[in-house]
């Protein structure tokens, strides 16, 4: 056998039809001379790959080839017939390099910001956002055509938005499918454009949208409202509206994921002797917290389930109460004397000094 078609495609002699087709797709893209104009061997290697696929993809030709028979492929590269049909059968009308079919344009997305309190973020709320965006023109109902008229079918593509074009290559004339240059793929033409939108089918307008903010959102969360962005005019879909949530700080709490931290300032007597102190919660109801005697600065008490809800779930985080013991900066003479007496009872010596008043 003068030429090993299996080796050219890089497949095993027992390769399936699908494996052979997949291998040809790869080799064809790697060797096509239009993609590698600087490679003088590309044309010859591409022709060999096409020959190999033409033989191995046909069960009868493959059987004859495996027996050692001579296969006549003289018509494969003649004009725009054989090779063009072969490539279309493998790559379809999208072409060798995967040219994409026309897709209607999509309107731009819009980003706005909404500010909510920590309490609103915890339990959800409804807020209103305002922005300016393109909307469908009400004068022409978004068609882009002047009222009383309608867009006409593109005469060059017949409304399909695509046309077949002949291209010259090293193998002769080949056909490809491309976006219609006359209508830019839309399939229709505006002969009498709407005076309000100049034929675009969209115009700017101030928008007011109510937004449901779900419970558990955090600062920077983006909510997506599909189809509430800019209009694409007479063709395509509208973009989306993204609402970025800003959660304003609450001086009572520090948020850590779904947990909350509250810093509780107590005096020396409460820390020493213990007390019951009311602490705020995000629910809006104070809760009594027992401070045991001998509580040290920095002690943490946890209220389970009193933190922020988890977004999209019913679970809630915890609230951690961090105790800070407040030392008075100013004491009276009487208070100073009591503190010295207390220190002496505990075996401590406190020198006398002028007290701050």
Short mmCIF file of C-alpha atoms in Angstrom, two decimals:
data_model
loop_
_atom_site.label_atom_id
_atom_site.label_comp_id
_atom_site.label_asym_id
_atom_site.label_seq_id
_atom_site.Cartn_x
_atom_site.Cartn_y
_atom_site.Cartn_z
CA UNK A 1 0.00 0.00 0.00
CA UNK A 2 1.63 3.27 -1.17
CA UNK A 3 -0.31 5.57 1.15
CA UNK A 4 -1.42 4.69 4.68
CA UNK A 5 -4.71 6.55 5.12
CA UNK A 6 -5.05 5.36 8.71
CA UNK A 7 -1.69 6.90 9.59
CA UNK A 8 -2.60 10.17 7.85
CA UNK A 9 -5.69 10.54 10.05
CA UNK A 10 -3.93 9.14 13.10
CA UNK A 11 -6.46 6.37 13.78
CA UNK A 12 -6.29 2.64 14.39
CA UNK A 13 -7.13 0.27 11.53
CA UNK A 14 -10.15 -0.85 13.56
CA UNK A 15 -11.39 2.70 14.13
CA UNK A 16 -15.13 3.28 13.97
CA UNK A 17 -16.81 5.60 11.45
CA UNK A 18 -17.31 8.23 14.15
CA UNK A 19 -13.65 8.06 15.19
CA UNK A 20 -12.58 8.52 11.57
CA UNK A 21 -14.89 11.51 11.13
CA UNK A 22 -13.62 13.10 14.35
CA UNK A 23 -10.01 12.57 13.28
CA UNK A 24 -10.63 14.18 9.89
CA UNK A 25 -12.18 17.24 11.51
CA UNK A 26 -9.05 17.70 13.58
CA UNK A 27 -6.57 17.10 10.76
CA UNK A 28 -8.53 19.26 8.29
CA UNK A 29 -8.37 22.25 10.63
CA UNK A 30 -4.69 21.64 11.30
CA UNK A 31 -3.70 21.42 7.63
CA UNK A 32 -6.08 23.65 5.66
CA UNK A 33 -3.91 26.04 3.62
CA UNK A 34 -6.24 29.01 4.19
CA UNK A 35 -5.48 28.75 7.92
CA UNK A 36 -1.75 28.16 7.36
CA UNK A 37 -0.70 30.30 4.38
CA UNK A 38 2.91 30.29 5.57
CA UNK A 39 3.17 26.47 5.41
CA UNK A 40 4.08 25.26 1.89
CA UNK A 41 3.20 21.66 2.81
CA UNK A 42 -0.31 22.43 4.09
CA UNK A 43 -2.06 22.03 0.74
CA UNK A 44 -0.57 18.59 0.08
CA UNK A 45 -1.32 17.38 3.62
CA UNK A 46 -4.89 18.66 3.45
CA UNK A 47 -5.45 16.85 0.15
CA UNK A 48 -4.09 13.64 1.67
CA UNK A 49 -6.41 13.99 4.67
CA UNK A 50 -9.40 14.57 2.36
CA UNK A 51 -8.47 11.50 0.30
CA UNK A 52 -8.08 9.43 3.45
CA UNK A 53 -11.49 10.43 4.75
CA UNK A 54 -13.16 9.95 1.37
CA UNK A 55 -11.91 6.36 1.31
CA UNK A 56 -12.25 5.34 4.96
CA UNK A 57 -15.67 6.95 5.48
CA UNK A 58 -17.22 4.79 2.76
CA UNK A 59 -17.58 1.14 3.93
CA UNK A 60 -17.19 -0.32 0.42
CA UNK A 61 -14.19 1.85 -0.48
CA UNK A 62 -12.61 1.10 2.89
CA UNK A 63 -13.06 -2.64 2.34
CA UNK A 64 -11.46 -2.42 -1.10
CA UNK A 65 -8.64 -0.27 0.28
CA UNK A 66 -7.98 -2.79 3.07
CA UNK A 67 -7.70 -5.51 0.40
CA UNK A 68 -5.08 -3.46 -1.44
CA UNK A 69 -7.22 -2.41 -4.41
CA UNK A 70 -6.53 0.89 -6.22
CA UNK A 71 -9.12 3.58 -5.45
CA UNK A 72 -9.85 6.22 -8.11
CA UNK A 73 -10.36 9.66 -6.54
CA UNK A 74 -9.67 11.77 -9.59
CA UNK A 75 -13.01 13.60 -9.30
CA UNK A 76 -12.59 14.57 -5.63
CA UNK A 77 -10.83 17.88 -6.32
CA UNK A 78 -12.59 18.71 -9.57
CA UNK A 79 -14.29 22.13 -9.32
CA UNK A 80 -16.65 22.84 -6.43
CA UNK A 81 -18.33 19.46 -6.47
CA UNK A 82 -16.70 16.60 -4.62
CA UNK A 83 -14.57 18.36 -2.05
CA UNK A 84 -17.25 20.94 -1.24
CA UNK A 85 -19.81 18.19 -0.68
CA UNK A 86 -17.33 16.24 1.43
CA UNK A 87 -16.59 19.20 3.71
CA UNK A 88 -20.28 20.06 4.05
CA UNK A 89 -21.07 16.47 5.06
CA UNK A 90 -18.49 16.70 7.85
CA UNK A 91 -18.73 20.31 9.03
CA UNK A 92 -22.24 21.24 7.86
CA UNK A 93 -23.13 24.64 6.48
CA UNK A 94 -21.23 26.33 9.32
CA UNK A 95 -18.04 25.70 7.42
CA UNK A 96 -14.65 24.23 8.12
CA UNK A 97 -13.75 26.70 10.87
CA UNK A 98 -17.14 26.74 12.57
CA UNK A 99 -18.56 30.08 11.46
CA UNK A 100 -21.55 30.76 13.66
CA UNK A 101 -25.04 31.29 12.32
CA UNK A 102 -26.55 34.73 12.77
CA UNK A 103 -27.84 35.42 16.24
CA UNK A 104 -30.09 38.38 16.91
CA UNK A 105 -28.40 41.05 19.03
CA UNK A 106 -29.17 41.15 22.73
CA UNK A 107 -29.87 44.32 24.66
CA UNK A 108 -27.27 45.50 27.14
CA UNK A 109 -27.49 44.57 30.80
CA UNK A 110 -28.13 47.35 33.31
CA UNK A 111 -26.54 47.60 36.77
CA UNK A 112 -28.16 49.65 39.54
CA UNK A 113 -27.59 49.75 43.30
CA UNK A 114 -30.06 49.50 46.16
CA UNK A 115 -29.36 50.32 49.80
CA UNK A 116 -30.98 48.36 52.64
CA UNK A 117 -30.48 48.23 56.39
CA UNK A 118 -28.99 45.21 58.13
CA UNK A 119 -32.41 44.37 59.56
CA UNK A 120 -33.97 44.52 56.08
CA UNK A 121 -31.17 42.32 54.77
CA UNK A 122 -31.91 39.84 57.55
CA UNK A 123 -35.59 39.38 56.87
CA UNK A 124 -36.06 40.60 53.30
CA UNK A 125 -37.76 43.67 51.99
CA UNK A 126 -39.10 45.33 48.87
CA UNK A 127 -37.29 48.32 47.46
CA UNK A 128 -37.62 50.53 44.40
CA UNK A 129 -34.86 51.32 41.91
CA UNK A 130 -34.90 53.97 39.20
CA UNK A 131 -32.75 54.08 36.08
CA UNK A 132 -32.80 55.20 32.45
CA UNK A 133 -32.85 52.47 29.83
CA UNK A 134 -33.86 51.73 26.26
CA UNK A 135 -37.39 50.33 25.97
CA UNK A 136 -39.47 49.20 23.01
CA UNK A 137 -40.74 52.17 21.02
CA UNK A 138 -44.47 52.54 21.63
CA UNK A 139 -44.95 54.59 18.46
CA UNK A 140 -44.08 51.65 16.20
CA UNK A 141 -44.63 48.83 18.74
CA UNK A 142 -40.94 48.02 18.51
CA UNK A 143 -40.98 47.16 14.79
CA UNK A 144 -38.85 50.11 13.77
CA UNK A 145 -41.20 50.82 10.86
CA UNK A 146 -43.29 53.95 10.59
CA UNK A 147 -46.88 53.39 11.80
CA UNK A 148 -48.99 51.95 9.00
CA UNK A 149 -46.00 50.25 7.38
CA UNK A 150 -44.20 46.99 8.02
CA UNK A 151 -40.64 45.76 7.43
CA UNK A 152 -40.17 44.08 4.05
CA UNK A 153 -38.50 40.74 3.44
CA UNK A 154 -34.85 41.06 2.42
CA UNK A 155 -34.67 40.34 -1.32
CA UNK A 156 -31.15 38.88 -1.12
CA UNK A 157 -31.68 36.22 1.54
CA UNK A 158 -35.44 35.77 1.26
CA UNK A 159 -35.85 36.43 4.99
CA UNK A 160 -33.42 33.74 6.09
CA UNK A 161 -30.69 36.13 7.17
CA UNK A 162 -27.98 34.03 5.50
CA UNK A 163 -26.66 33.68 1.98
CA UNK A 164 -24.43 31.17 0.22
CA UNK A 165 -21.29 32.66 -1.27
CA UNK A 166 -18.71 31.19 -3.63
CA UNK A 167 -15.09 31.51 -2.54
CA UNK A 168 -12.00 30.69 -4.51
CA UNK A 169 -9.44 28.51 -2.78
CA UNK A 170 -6.47 26.41 -3.78
CA UNK A 171 -8.91 23.61 -4.56
CA UNK A 172 -11.18 25.63 -6.81
CA UNK A 173 -14.45 27.39 -6.03
CA UNK A 174 -16.08 26.40 -2.72
CA UNK A 175 -19.41 27.43 -1.26
CA UNK A 176 -19.89 28.83 2.23
CA UNK A 177 -22.80 30.19 4.25
CA UNK A 178 -22.49 33.70 5.72
CA UNK A 179 -24.61 36.45 7.26
CA UNK A 180 -26.54 38.37 4.64
CA UNK A 181 -24.69 41.67 4.08
CA UNK A 182 -27.85 43.45 2.91
CA UNK A 183 -29.96 43.00 6.05
CA UNK A 184 -27.11 42.13 8.45
CA UNK A 185 -28.78 38.82 9.23
CA UNK A 186 -32.13 40.26 10.27
CA UNK A 187 -34.02 38.90 7.26
CA UNK A 188 -35.98 42.13 6.76
CA UNK A 189 -35.44 45.75 5.79
CA UNK A 190 -37.01 48.98 7.02
CA UNK A 191 -37.99 51.13 4.04
CA UNK A 192 -39.92 53.77 6.04
CA UNK A 193 -38.34 54.08 9.52
CA UNK A 194 -40.30 55.21 12.57
CA UNK A 195 -39.66 58.93 13.24
CA UNK A 196 -39.63 58.43 17.03
CA UNK A 197 -36.88 55.78 17.18
CA UNK A 198 -35.26 56.27 13.75
CA UNK A 199 -36.00 52.67 12.85
CA UNK A 200 -34.21 51.08 15.84
CA UNK A 201 -37.43 49.98 17.54
CA UNK A 202 -36.25 51.33 20.93
CA UNK A 203 -35.99 54.66 22.72
CA UNK A 204 -34.66 55.82 26.13
CA UNK A 205 -37.04 56.11 29.05
CA UNK A 206 -36.92 56.45 32.84
CA UNK A 207 -37.75 53.16 34.54
CA UNK A 208 -39.03 52.43 38.04
CA UNK A 209 -38.89 48.82 39.16
CA UNK A 210 -39.90 47.18 42.45
CA UNK A 211 -37.29 44.69 43.61
CA UNK A 212 -37.83 41.89 46.10
CA UNK A 213 -34.74 41.64 48.29
CA UNK A 214 -34.60 38.12 49.77
CA UNK A 215 -33.78 37.43 53.40
CA UNK A 216 -30.11 36.81 54.10
CA UNK A 217 -28.54 38.97 51.39
CA UNK A 218 -25.06 40.28 52.09
CA UNK A 219 -23.31 43.43 51.00
CA UNK A 220 -22.49 43.22 47.29
CA UNK A 221 -25.11 40.57 46.44
CA UNK A 222 -26.38 41.00 42.87
CA UNK A 223 -30.00 40.22 42.11
CA UNK A 224 -30.86 39.45 38.49
CA UNK A 225 -34.15 40.46 36.87
CA UNK A 226 -34.31 38.76 33.50
CA UNK A 227 -35.42 40.89 30.57
CA UNK A 228 -35.56 44.15 32.53
CA UNK A 229 -32.42 45.62 30.97
CA UNK A 230 -32.07 47.55 27.73
CA UNK A 231 -34.25 46.67 24.75
CA UNK A 232 -32.50 45.27 21.68
CA UNK A 233 -34.91 47.19 19.49
CA UNK A 234 -36.81 45.46 16.72
CA UNK A 235 -34.64 42.34 16.85
CA UNK A 236 -33.29 40.22 19.68
CA UNK A 237 -34.05 40.00 23.37
CA UNK A 238 -33.80 42.62 26.06
CA UNK A 239 -30.86 42.48 28.44
CA UNK A 240 -31.11 41.84 32.17
CA UNK A 241 -31.30 44.18 35.15
CA UNK A 242 -28.77 43.55 37.92
CA UNK A 243 -29.44 45.11 41.32
CA UNK A 244 -26.38 45.26 43.55
CA UNK A 245 -27.37 45.38 47.20
CA UNK A 246 -25.52 47.64 49.63
CA UNK A 247 -26.14 46.79 53.30
CA UNK A 248 -25.65 49.81 55.56
CA UNK A 249 -23.67 49.17 58.76
CA UNK A 250 -25.57 48.77 62.03
CA UNK A 251 -23.69 50.20 65.04
CA UNK A 252 -25.09 47.45 67.26
CA UNK A 253 -23.78 44.51 65.26
CA UNK A 254 -20.79 43.32 63.30
CA UNK A 255 -21.65 40.77 60.62
CA UNK A 256 -19.43 37.75 60.03
CA UNK A 257 -21.00 35.65 57.27
CA UNK A 258 -24.27 34.56 58.88
CA UNK A 259 -23.18 35.29 62.45
CA UNK A 260 -23.54 38.59 64.28
CA UNK A 261 -21.23 40.02 66.92
CA UNK A 262 -22.52 42.41 69.58
CA UNK A 263 -20.06 44.11 71.92
CA UNK A 264 -21.54 44.51 75.42
CA UNK A 265 -19.96 47.03 77.74
CA UNK A 266 -20.44 46.33 81.45
CA UNK A 267 -18.98 47.80 84.62
CA UNK A 268 -16.61 46.23 87.15
CA UNK A 269 -19.45 45.48 89.62
CA UNK A 270 -21.46 43.52 87.02
CA UNK A 271 -18.39 41.62 85.84
CA UNK A 272 -17.42 40.82 89.41
CA UNK A 273 -20.78 40.02 90.98
CA UNK A 274 -22.76 38.95 87.90
CA UNK A 275 -25.95 40.41 86.46
CA UNK A 276 -28.83 39.97 84.02
CA UNK A 277 -28.50 42.45 81.15
CA UNK A 278 -30.79 43.11 78.19
CA UNK A 279 -29.01 42.86 74.84
CA UNK A 280 -30.44 43.86 71.45
CA UNK A 281 -31.09 41.31 68.70
CA UNK A 282 -31.58 41.69 64.96
CA UNK A 283 -35.18 40.54 65.48
CA UNK A 284 -35.90 43.86 67.19
CA UNK A 285 -36.60 42.30 70.61
CA UNK A 286 -34.10 42.57 73.47
CA UNK A 287 -33.02 39.34 75.12
CA UNK A 288 -31.96 38.90 78.75
CA UNK A 289 -28.39 37.63 79.04
CA UNK A 290 -27.03 36.21 82.28
CA UNK A 291 -23.56 37.50 83.11
CA UNK A 292 -22.07 35.16 85.71
CA UNK A 293 -19.92 36.47 88.54
CA UNK A 294 -16.24 36.71 87.70
CA UNK A 295 -16.78 37.34 84.00
CA UNK A 296 -13.51 38.37 82.38
CA UNK A 297 -13.04 41.01 79.65
CA UNK A 298 -13.31 39.39 76.22
CA UNK A 299 -15.64 36.60 77.38
CA UNK A 300 -18.03 35.50 74.64
CA UNK A 301 -21.62 34.35 75.13
CA UNK A 302 -23.45 32.81 72.17
CA UNK A 303 -27.17 33.10 71.44
CA UNK A 304 -27.89 30.26 69.02
CA UNK A 305 -30.06 31.00 66.02
CA UNK A 306 -30.18 34.75 66.63
CA UNK A 307 -27.89 35.72 63.74
CA UNK A 308 -28.59 36.32 60.04
CA UNK A 309 -30.68 33.89 57.97
CA UNK A 310 -28.84 31.93 55.30
CA UNK A 311 -29.76 33.15 51.83
CA UNK A 312 -32.32 30.80 50.31
CA UNK A 313 -32.58 28.68 53.49
CA UNK A 314 -34.38 28.68 56.80
CA UNK A 315 -31.27 28.21 58.92
CA UNK A 316 -29.88 31.15 60.85
CA UNK A 317 -26.48 31.95 62.20
CA UNK A 318 -25.69 32.77 65.84
CA UNK A 319 -25.18 36.00 67.73
CA UNK A 320 -22.00 36.25 69.77
CA UNK A 321 -21.93 38.71 72.67
CA UNK A 322 -18.40 39.87 73.47
CA UNK A 323 -18.06 41.35 76.96
CA UNK A 324 -16.02 44.51 77.39
CA UNK A 325 -15.45 45.67 80.97
CA UNK A 326 -15.61 49.44 81.31
CA UNK A 327 -13.14 51.02 83.73
CA UNK A 328 -14.32 54.44 84.97
CA UNK A 329 -12.00 57.28 84.08
CA UNK A 330 -13.27 59.54 86.90
CA UNK A 331 -14.14 58.52 90.50
CA UNK A 332 -15.13 60.47 93.58
CA UNK A 333 -13.16 60.47 96.81
CA UNK A 334 -15.75 58.20 98.36
CA UNK A 335 -15.53 55.75 95.45
CA UNK A 336 -11.74 55.81 95.60
CA UNK A 337 -11.78 55.01 99.31
CA UNK A 338 -14.14 52.09 98.75
CA UNK A 339 -11.88 50.72 95.99
CA UNK A 340 -8.81 50.99 98.27
CA UNK A 341 -10.67 49.21 101.06
CA UNK A 342 -11.68 46.48 98.57
CA UNK A 343 -8.09 46.15 97.41
CA UNK A 344 -6.85 45.84 101.00
CA UNK A 345 -9.40 43.09 101.65
CA UNK A 346 -7.90 41.22 98.72
CA UNK A 347 -4.37 41.76 99.94
CA UNK A 348 -3.51 44.48 97.46
CA UNK A 349 -1.81 47.77 98.25
CA UNK A 350 -3.08 50.80 96.32
CA UNK A 351 -1.06 54.01 96.79
CA UNK A 352 -2.96 57.14 97.54
CA UNK A 353 -3.03 59.71 94.79
CA UNK A 354 -5.17 62.62 93.76
CA UNK A 355 -8.33 61.27 92.14
CA UNK A 356 -9.78 62.66 88.92
CA UNK A 357 -13.02 64.55 89.37
#
